[in-house]
PDB file of N, CA, C and O in Angstrom:
ATOM      1  N   UNK A 294     -17.964  26.413  -5.327  1.00  0.00           N
ATOM      2  CA  UNK A 294     -17.161  25.411  -4.670  1.00  0.00           C
ATOM      3  C   UNK A 294     -17.360  24.047  -5.315  1.00  0.00           C
ATOM      4  O   UNK A 294     -16.412  23.325  -5.556  1.00  0.00           O
ATOM      5  N   UNK A 295     -18.609  23.696  -5.577  1.00  0.00           N
ATOM      6  CA  UNK A 295     -18.893  22.417  -6.212  1.00  0.00           C
ATOM      7  C   UNK A 295     -18.340  22.339  -7.628  1.00  0.00           C
ATOM      8  O   UNK A 295     -17.874  21.280  -8.055  1.00  0.00           O
ATOM      9  N   UNK A 296     -18.377  23.435  -8.339  1.00  0.00           N
ATOM     10  CA  UNK A 296     -17.863  23.419  -9.709  1.00  0.00           C
ATOM     11  C   UNK A 296     -16.352  23.206  -9.712  1.00  0.00           C
ATOM     12  O   UNK A 296     -15.831  22.516 -10.582  1.00  0.00           O
ATOM     13  N   UNK A 297     -15.660  23.770  -8.723  1.00  0.00           N
ATOM     14  CA  UNK A 297     -14.207  23.561  -8.633  1.00  0.00           C
ATOM     15  C   UNK A 297     -13.883  22.103  -8.332  1.00  0.00           C
ATOM     16  O   UNK A 297     -12.950  21.527  -8.878  1.00  0.00           O
ATOM     17  N   UNK A 298     -14.680  21.491  -7.464  1.00  0.00           N
ATOM     18  CA  UNK A 298     -14.465  20.077  -7.158  1.00  0.00           C
ATOM     19  C   UNK A 298     -14.736  19.192  -8.371  1.00  0.00           C
ATOM     20  O   UNK A 298     -14.028  18.220  -8.610  1.00  0.00           O
ATOM     21  N   UNK A 299     -15.751  19.537  -9.142  1.00  0.00           N
ATOM     22  CA  UNK A 299     -16.061  18.751 -10.336  1.00  0.00           C
ATOM     23  C   UNK A 299     -14.973  18.893 -11.395  1.00  0.00           C
ATOM     24  O   UNK A 299     -14.638  17.931 -12.077  1.00  0.00           O
ATOM     25  N   UNK A 300     -14.411  20.094 -11.522  1.00  0.00           N
ATOM     26  CA  UNK A 300     -13.328  20.263 -12.494  1.00  0.00           C
ATOM     27  C   UNK A 300     -12.070  19.532 -12.039  1.00  0.00           C
ATOM     28  O   UNK A 300     -11.346  18.972 -12.853  1.00  0.00           O
ATOM     29  N   UNK A 301     -11.823  19.498 -10.727  1.00  0.00           N
ATOM     30  CA  UNK A 301     -10.677  18.739 -10.222  1.00  0.00           C
ATOM     31  C   UNK A 301     -10.876  17.249 -10.418  1.00  0.00           C
ATOM     32  O   UNK A 301      -9.931  16.509 -10.668  1.00  0.00           O
ATOM     33  N   UNK A 302     -12.118  16.787 -10.293  1.00  0.00           N
ATOM     34  CA  UNK A 302     -12.413  15.371 -10.460  1.00  0.00           C
ATOM     35  C   UNK A 302     -12.124  14.924 -11.894  1.00  0.00           C
ATOM     36  O   UNK A 302     -11.717  13.783 -12.121  1.00  0.00           O
ATOM     37  N   UNK A 303     -12.298  15.793 -12.853  1.00  0.00           N
ATOM     38  CA  UNK A 303     -12.065  15.456 -14.253  1.00  0.00           C
ATOM     39  C   UNK A 303     -10.671  15.839 -14.731  1.00  0.00           C
ATOM     40  O   UNK A 303     -10.348  15.636 -15.890  1.00  0.00           O
ATOM     41  N   UNK A 304      -9.855  16.385 -13.865  1.00  0.00           N
ATOM     42  CA  UNK A 304      -8.513  16.816 -14.228  1.00  0.00           C
ATOM     43  C   UNK A 304      -7.618  15.591 -14.433  1.00  0.00           C
ATOM     44  O   UNK A 304      -7.483  14.750 -13.550  1.00  0.00           O
ATOM     45  N   UNK A 305      -7.014  15.474 -15.619  1.00  0.00           N
ATOM     46  CA  UNK A 305      -6.236  14.285 -15.961  1.00  0.00           C
ATOM     47  C   UNK A 305      -5.008  14.136 -15.070  1.00  0.00           C
ATOM     48  O   UNK A 305      -4.658  13.019 -14.672  1.00  0.00           O
ATOM     49  N   UNK A 306      -4.356  15.222 -14.748  1.00  0.00           N
ATOM     50  CA  UNK A 306      -3.166  15.152 -13.901  1.00  0.00           C
ATOM     51  C   UNK A 306      -3.485  14.678 -12.499  1.00  0.00           C
ATOM     52  O   UNK A 306      -2.739  13.899 -11.900  1.00  0.00           O
ATOM     53  N   UNK A 307      -4.599  15.134 -11.956  1.00  0.00           N
ATOM     54  CA  UNK A 307      -5.005  14.724 -10.616  1.00  0.00           C
ATOM     55  C   UNK A 307      -5.372  13.241 -10.586  1.00  0.00           C
ATOM     56  O   UNK A 307      -5.018  12.531  -9.653  1.00  0.00           O
ATOM     57  N   UNK A 308      -6.049  12.776 -11.598  1.00  0.00           N
ATOM     58  CA  UNK A 308      -6.410  11.356 -11.668  1.00  0.00           C
ATOM     59  C   UNK A 308      -5.156  10.505 -11.766  1.00  0.00           C
ATOM     60  O   UNK A 308      -5.039   9.482 -11.088  1.00  0.00           O
ATOM     61  N   UNK A 309      -4.213  10.930 -12.587  1.00  0.00           N
ATOM     62  CA  UNK A 309      -2.954  10.192 -12.726  1.00  0.00           C
ATOM     63  C   UNK A 309      -2.186  10.183 -11.408  1.00  0.00           C
ATOM     64  O   UNK A 309      -1.649   9.152 -10.992  1.00  0.00           O
ATOM     65  N   UNK A 310      -2.146  11.308 -10.726  1.00  0.00           N
ATOM     66  CA  UNK A 310      -1.481  11.411  -9.434  1.00  0.00           C
ATOM     67  C   UNK A 310      -2.143  10.489  -8.410  1.00  0.00           C
ATOM     68  O   UNK A 310      -1.467   9.787  -7.660  1.00  0.00           O
ATOM     69  N   UNK A 311      -3.468  10.477  -8.373  1.00  0.00           N
ATOM     70  CA  UNK A 311      -4.192   9.640  -7.423  1.00  0.00           C
ATOM     71  C   UNK A 311      -3.952   8.158  -7.689  1.00  0.00           C
ATOM     72  O   UNK A 311      -3.745   7.382  -6.756  1.00  0.00           O
ATOM     73  N   UNK A 312      -3.963   7.756  -8.958  1.00  0.00           N
ATOM     74  CA  UNK A 312      -3.720   6.344  -9.289  1.00  0.00           C
ATOM     75  C   UNK A 312      -2.311   5.931  -8.895  1.00  0.00           C
ATOM     76  O   UNK A 312      -2.102   4.846  -8.334  1.00  0.00           O
ATOM     77  N   UNK A 313      -1.339   6.764  -9.165  1.00  0.00           N
ATOM     78  CA  UNK A 313       0.047   6.454  -8.824  1.00  0.00           C
ATOM     79  C   UNK A 313       0.227   6.373  -7.307  1.00  0.00           C
ATOM     80  O   UNK A 313       0.866   5.448  -6.798  1.00  0.00           O
ATOM     81  N   UNK A 314      -0.339   7.317  -6.591  1.00  0.00           N
ATOM     82  CA  UNK A 314      -0.229   7.326  -5.139  1.00  0.00           C
ATOM     83  C   UNK A 314      -0.925   6.105  -4.535  1.00  0.00           C
ATOM     84  O   UNK A 314      -0.399   5.480  -3.614  1.00  0.00           O
ATOM     85  N   UNK A 315      -2.073   5.757  -5.065  1.00  0.00           N
ATOM     86  CA  UNK A 315      -2.791   4.579  -4.569  1.00  0.00           C
ATOM     87  C   UNK A 315      -1.983   3.318  -4.788  1.00  0.00           C
ATOM     88  O   UNK A 315      -1.916   2.447  -3.908  1.00  0.00           O
ATOM     89  N   UNK A 316      -1.368   3.179  -5.957  1.00  0.00           N
ATOM     90  CA  UNK A 316      -0.561   2.005  -6.246  1.00  0.00           C
ATOM     91  C   UNK A 316       0.639   1.923  -5.303  1.00  0.00           C
ATOM     92  O   UNK A 316       0.974   0.851  -4.787  1.00  0.00           O
ATOM     93  N   UNK A 317       1.284   3.040  -5.037  1.00  0.00           N
ATOM     94  CA  UNK A 317       2.445   3.043  -4.149  1.00  0.00           C
ATOM     95  C   UNK A 317       2.045   2.690  -2.721  1.00  0.00           C
ATOM     96  O   UNK A 317       2.764   1.952  -2.031  1.00  0.00           O
ATOM     97  N   UNK A 318       0.902   3.177  -2.267  1.00  0.00           N
ATOM     98  CA  UNK A 318       0.440   2.840  -0.925  1.00  0.00           C
ATOM     99  C   UNK A 318       0.060   1.363  -0.826  1.00  0.00           C
ATOM    100  O   UNK A 318       0.348   0.702   0.176  1.00  0.00           O
ATOM    101  N   UNK A 319      -0.566   0.819  -1.857  1.00  0.00           N
ATOM    102  CA  UNK A 319      -0.928  -0.595  -1.866  1.00  0.00           C
ATOM    103  C   UNK A 319       0.325  -1.463  -1.843  1.00  0.00           C
ATOM    104  O   UNK A 319       0.368  -2.491  -1.158  1.00  0.00           O
ATOM    105  N   UNK A 320       1.352  -1.065  -2.576  1.00  0.00           N
ATOM    106  CA  UNK A 320       2.606  -1.818  -2.590  1.00  0.00           C
ATOM    107  C   UNK A 320       3.248  -1.833  -1.202  1.00  0.00           C
ATOM    108  O   UNK A 320       3.697  -2.887  -0.727  1.00  0.00           O
ATOM    109  N   UNK A 321       3.266  -0.714  -0.529  1.00  0.00           N
ATOM    110  CA  UNK A 321       3.835  -0.658   0.819  1.00  0.00           C
ATOM    111  C   UNK A 321       3.025  -1.518   1.781  1.00  0.00           C
ATOM    112  O   UNK A 321       3.585  -2.208   2.638  1.00  0.00           O
ATOM    113  N   UNK A 322       1.721  -1.481   1.670  1.00  0.00           N
ATOM    114  CA  UNK A 322       0.868  -2.303   2.514  1.00  0.00           C
ATOM    115  C   UNK A 322       1.151  -3.788   2.292  1.00  0.00           C
ATOM    116  O   UNK A 322       1.270  -4.554   3.257  1.00  0.00           O
ATOM    117  N   UNK A 323       1.277  -4.205   1.036  1.00  0.00           N
ATOM    118  CA  UNK A 323       1.577  -5.607   0.739  1.00  0.00           C
ATOM    119  C   UNK A 323       2.955  -6.000   1.252  1.00  0.00           C
ATOM    120  O   UNK A 323       3.143  -7.120   1.741  1.00  0.00           O
ATOM    121  N   UNK A 324       3.923  -5.114   1.170  1.00  0.00           N
ATOM    122  CA  UNK A 324       5.255  -5.400   1.709  1.00  0.00           C
ATOM    123  C   UNK A 324       5.216  -5.587   3.220  1.00  0.00           C
ATOM    124  O   UNK A 324       5.881  -6.459   3.765  1.00  0.00           O
ATOM    125  N   UNK A 325       4.436  -4.763   3.898  1.00  0.00           N
ATOM    126  CA  UNK A 325       4.318  -4.879   5.355  1.00  0.00           C
ATOM    127  C   UNK A 325       3.679  -6.211   5.727  1.00  0.00           C
ATOM    128  O   UNK A 325       4.153  -6.917   6.622  1.00  0.00           O
ATOM    129  N   UNK A 326       2.606  -6.576   5.040  1.00  0.00           N
ATOM    130  CA  UNK A 326       1.919  -7.837   5.323  1.00  0.00           C
ATOM    131  C   UNK A 326       2.833  -9.023   5.034  1.00  0.00           C
ATOM    132  O   UNK A 326       2.927  -9.965   5.834  1.00  0.00           O
ATOM    133  N   UNK A 327       3.546  -9.002   3.908  1.00  0.00           N
ATOM    134  CA  UNK A 327       4.455 -10.096   3.575  1.00  0.00           C
ATOM    135  C   UNK A 327       5.586 -10.190   4.590  1.00  0.00           C
ATOM    136  O   UNK A 327       5.950 -11.293   5.022  1.00  0.00           O
ATOM    137  N   UNK A 328       6.135  -9.069   4.987  1.00  0.00           N
ATOM    138  CA  UNK A 328       7.198  -9.071   5.993  1.00  0.00           C
ATOM    139  C   UNK A 328       6.711  -9.603   7.331  1.00  0.00           C
ATOM    140  O   UNK A 328       7.438 -10.314   8.036  1.00  0.00           O
ATOM    141  N   UNK A 329       5.482  -9.291   7.682  1.00  0.00           N
ATOM    142  CA  UNK A 329       4.903  -9.794   8.918  1.00  0.00           C
ATOM    143  C   UNK A 329       4.782 -11.317   8.885  1.00  0.00           C
ATOM    144  O   UNK A 329       5.174 -12.007   9.828  1.00  0.00           O
ATOM    145  N   UNK A 330       4.273 -11.855   7.776  1.00  0.00           N
ATOM    146  CA  UNK A 330       4.141 -13.304   7.663  1.00  0.00           C
ATOM    147  C   UNK A 330       5.495 -14.005   7.651  1.00  0.00           C
ATOM    148  O   UNK A 330       5.668 -15.039   8.294  1.00  0.00           O
ATOM    149  N   UNK A 331       6.455 -13.456   6.946  1.00  0.00           N
ATOM    150  CA  UNK A 331       7.792 -14.052   6.920  1.00  0.00           C
ATOM    151  C   UNK A 331       8.418 -13.985   8.305  1.00  0.00           C
ATOM    152  O   UNK A 331       9.037 -14.956   8.765  1.00  0.00           O
ATOM    153  N   UNK A 332       8.259 -12.882   8.994  1.00  0.00           N
ATOM    154  CA  UNK A 332       8.798 -12.753  10.342  1.00  0.00           C
ATOM    155  C   UNK A 332       8.185 -13.752  11.308  1.00  0.00           C
ATOM    156  O   UNK A 332       8.882 -14.372  12.113  1.00  0.00           O
ATOM    157  N   UNK A 333       6.878 -13.925  11.241  1.00  0.00           N
ATOM    158  CA  UNK A 333       6.207 -14.888  12.110  1.00  0.00           C
ATOM    159  C   UNK A 333       6.695 -16.303  11.803  1.00  0.00           C
ATOM    160  O   UNK A 333       6.984 -17.096  12.713  1.00  0.00           O
ATOM    161  N   UNK A 334       6.787 -16.632  10.524  1.00  0.00           N
ATOM    162  CA  UNK A 334       7.256 -17.966  10.138  1.00  0.00           C
ATOM    163  C   UNK A 334       8.687 -18.184  10.621  1.00  0.00           C
ATOM    164  O   UNK A 334       9.026 -19.243  11.143  1.00  0.00           O
ATOM    165  N   UNK A 335       9.537 -17.192  10.490  1.00  0.00           N
ATOM    166  CA  UNK A 335      10.939 -17.290  10.897  1.00  0.00           C
ATOM    167  C   UNK A 335      11.055 -17.478  12.412  1.00  0.00           C
ATOM    168  O   UNK A 335      11.815 -18.324  12.883  1.00  0.00           O
ATOM    169  N   UNK A 336      10.293 -16.719  13.169  1.00  0.00           N
ATOM    170  CA  UNK A 336      10.336 -16.830  14.632  1.00  0.00           C
ATOM    171  C   UNK A 336       9.820 -18.194  15.077  1.00  0.00           C
ATOM    172  O   UNK A 336      10.402 -18.833  15.957  1.00  0.00           O
ATOM    173  N   UNK A 337       8.743 -18.668  14.468  1.00  0.00           N
ATOM    174  CA  UNK A 337       8.232 -20.001  14.820  1.00  0.00           C
ATOM    175  C   UNK A 337       9.253 -21.082  14.501  1.00  0.00           C
ATOM    176  O   UNK A 337       9.403 -22.041  15.256  1.00  0.00           O
ATOM    177  N   UNK A 338       9.949 -20.943  13.388  1.00  0.00           N
ATOM    178  CA  UNK A 338      10.956 -21.935  12.999  1.00  0.00           C
ATOM    179  C   UNK A 338      12.121 -21.935  13.996  1.00  0.00           C
ATOM    180  O   UNK A 338      12.605 -23.009  14.385  1.00  0.00           O
ATOM    181  N   UNK A 339      12.566 -20.783  14.433  1.00  0.00           N
ATOM    182  CA  UNK A 339      13.684 -20.709  15.374  1.00  0.00           C
ATOM    183  C   UNK A 339      13.282 -21.290  16.737  1.00  0.00           C
ATOM    184  O   UNK A 339      14.024 -22.077  17.319  1.00  0.00           O
ATOM    185  N   UNK A 340      12.110 -20.933  17.213  1.00  0.00           N
ATOM    186  CA  UNK A 340      11.692 -21.410  18.542  1.00  0.00           C
ATOM    187  C   UNK A 340      11.286 -22.881  18.529  1.00  0.00           C
ATOM    188  O   UNK A 340      11.306 -23.531  19.568  1.00  0.00           O
ATOM    189  N   UNK A 341      10.906 -23.424  17.399  1.00  0.00           N
ATOM    190  CA  UNK A 341      10.537 -24.843  17.363  1.00  0.00           C
ATOM    191  C   UNK A 341      11.777 -25.742  17.366  1.00  0.00           C
ATOM    192  O   UNK A 341      11.682 -26.916  17.676  1.00  0.00           O
ATOM    193  N   UNK A 342      12.935 -25.201  17.048  1.00  0.00           N
ATOM    194  CA  UNK A 342      14.180 -25.995  17.056  1.00  0.00           C
ATOM    195  C   UNK A 342      14.706 -26.194  18.467  1.00  0.00           C
ATOM    196  O   UNK A 342      15.459 -27.123  18.726  1.00  0.00           O
ATOM    197  N   UNK A 343      14.330 -25.361  19.400  1.00  0.00           N
ATOM    198  CA  UNK A 343      14.837 -25.454  20.785  1.00  0.00           C
ATOM    199  C   UNK A 343      14.036 -26.385  21.614  1.00  0.00           C
ATOM    200  O   UNK A 343      13.071 -26.701  21.790  1.00  0.00           O
TER     201      UNK A 343
END
């Protein structure tokens, strides 16, 4: 079992897949955070005009 895990750890395709998936998840996380900040700023701007 351990030898299979070690061979998977060194597998080039798996490493490439993991890096790509990690980058895509980080991008989505940053988009969510940016959208949250823009939304908060927009709501504060609308309510401060009234």
